[in-house]
Amino acid sequence: MNEQVQGANQGAGGDPLFNPLSPDFIRDPYPHYDRLRTIDPIHVTPFGQFVASRHADVSLVMRDKRFGKDFVERSKRRYGPNIMEEPVFRNLGHTMLQADPPDHTRLRGLVVKAFTARRVEDMRPRIQEIVDQTLDAMIDRGHMDLIGDFAFRLPVTIICDMLGIPEEHREAFHKGSSDGVRILDPVPMTPDEIKQGNARNLMAQMYFQQLFELRRRNPGDDLITQLVQAEEDGNKLTNEELTANIMLLFVAGHETTVNLIGNGLLALHRNPDQLALLKARPELMAGAIEEFLRYDSSVQMTGRVALEDIDDLGGVKIPKGETVLCLLGSANRDPAVYPDRPDRLDVTRPNVKPLSFGGGIHFCLGAQLARIEAEIAIATLLRRLPDLRIDDIENPEWRATFVLRGLKRLPASWRARAR
């Protein structure tokens, strides 16, 4: 590594400026982001990736057509020429998340109808029903884990509804592991992590292949039926694409929402003035969700590859083929966009437009669904359990992943029978 890159990778104390899987970074990445934006806003990692931390640069990279995903070549540069033989990488390569046009346009076009504003808005009664049923089942206990018992069940149930996963299969999904998102982190996976990822991936593929056969024989009013029929109508999807994108929708359909609810609840309880304000004025909830997204984003980073030489990104040249990591969590707290104390939670903050759902052609399909789920979940919890207290707001247990930021568990208690 040359001296310039070595120097750019270190802060004043000799610590790495960007070490996203370190415990200190996972516990609170925001002071690290402040340093990056101030000292080295287009930072080069030891792996040769460029890291953009300012709002203007992040926003440009996500929307500029000179940047794309280039997943196969990017993965080969990082892991070696045979990496796409690994099932977990091959599967991800078939998803719309990692596709560039025209494949991205074709794949997204097949599922976008399931996420129209009207369809999502029509789900409100079902979302409310699930939240109330979840609280009914435990309100007499006086304690729960806000992640596993509450935040997790709602979006998993909703995405199972949308995909058409039968009721009798769902308990396994409710208890499912969230380890599969490690592949998205900017620190390369170890051979052992790849092996574990392959095993999980093959198990999921086997399940969904059986479900596709079921829906071919017994069509339903669900997304899997819709995609199976599209596959049969005009070969718009290969079987690998069908499997990969259903698996993506399942994971993306709950992971980010679980984290949005959990991170939002923790932020509120760490800021009792904002919690009291939201209880007193529940009409602020929709705006508060935007602030939760900005303040502690469920998705901290997204990546792009330069499809041509870029002469000037924040004063830096990006050669064709190089990766730019866009720090969404950092952009969301950039004082250039949020001059009024961006590190403070303010549920009345005006003009909040978080980048948490990405941008450009890869803007999150389920953004509005996630917003509505979080809005109903948090509003109902505050209304029905007004005396709920989180057991430990100072040192909660974060998951050891960076790209998707969320809590492993969040124990809470209240006076039982608070109906």
CSV table of N, CA and C in Angstrom, one decimal, residues 20 66 75 83 131 149 222 268 290 320 336 362 371 382:
chain,number,residue,atom,x,y,z
A,20,PRO,N,-15.5,-0.6,9.6
A,20,PRO,CA,-17.0,-0.7,9.9
A,20,PRO,C,-17.4,-2.0,10.7
A,66,ARG,N,-23.4,7.1,-14.8
A,66,ARG,CA,-22.0,6.6,-15.0
A,66,ARG,C,-21.6,5.6,-13.9
A,75,SER,N,-17.1,-8.6,-7.9
A,75,SER,CA,-16.9,-9.8,-7.0
A,75,SER,C,-15.6,-10.5,-7.4
A,83,ILE,N,-15.2,-16.9,-8.0
A,83,ILE,CA,-16.2,-16.6,-6.9
A,83,ILE,C,-17.6,-16.9,-7.3
A,131,VAL,N,-50.3,-6.1,14.4
A,131,VAL,CA,-49.7,-5.4,15.5
A,131,VAL,C,-50.6,-5.7,16.8
A,149,ASP,N,-39.9,-10.4,19.7
A,149,ASP,CA,-41.3,-10.6,20.0
A,149,ASP,C,-42.2,-9.6,19.2
A,222,ASP,N,-51.1,-13.8,-5.1
A,222,ASP,CA,-49.9,-13.4,-4.4
A,222,ASP,C,-48.7,-13.2,-5.4
A,268,LEU,N,-36.1,6.9,20.5
A,268,LEU,CA,-37.1,7.6,21.3
A,268,LEU,C,-36.9,7.5,22.8
A,290,GLU,N,-39.8,9.6,9.3
A,290,GLU,CA,-38.7,10.1,8.4
A,290,GLU,C,-37.5,10.5,9.2
A,320,LYS,N,-12.4,3.9,-13.9
A,320,LYS,CA,-13.4,3.0,-14.4
A,320,LYS,C,-13.1,1.6,-13.7
A,336,ALA,N,-24.3,20.1,6.1
A,336,ALA,CA,-24.6,20.9,4.9
A,336,ALA,C,-26.0,20.8,4.5
A,362,HIS,N,-32.3,2.2,-8.3
A,362,HIS,CA,-32.3,1.1,-7.2
A,362,HIS,C,-33.1,1.6,-6.0
A,371,ARG,N,-42.4,2.3,5.7
A,371,ARG,CA,-42.9,3.5,6.5
A,371,ARG,C,-44.2,3.2,7.2
A,382,LEU,N,-46.9,2.8,21.6
A,382,LEU,CA,-47.0,4.0,22.5
A,382,LEU,C,-48.4,4.2,23.1
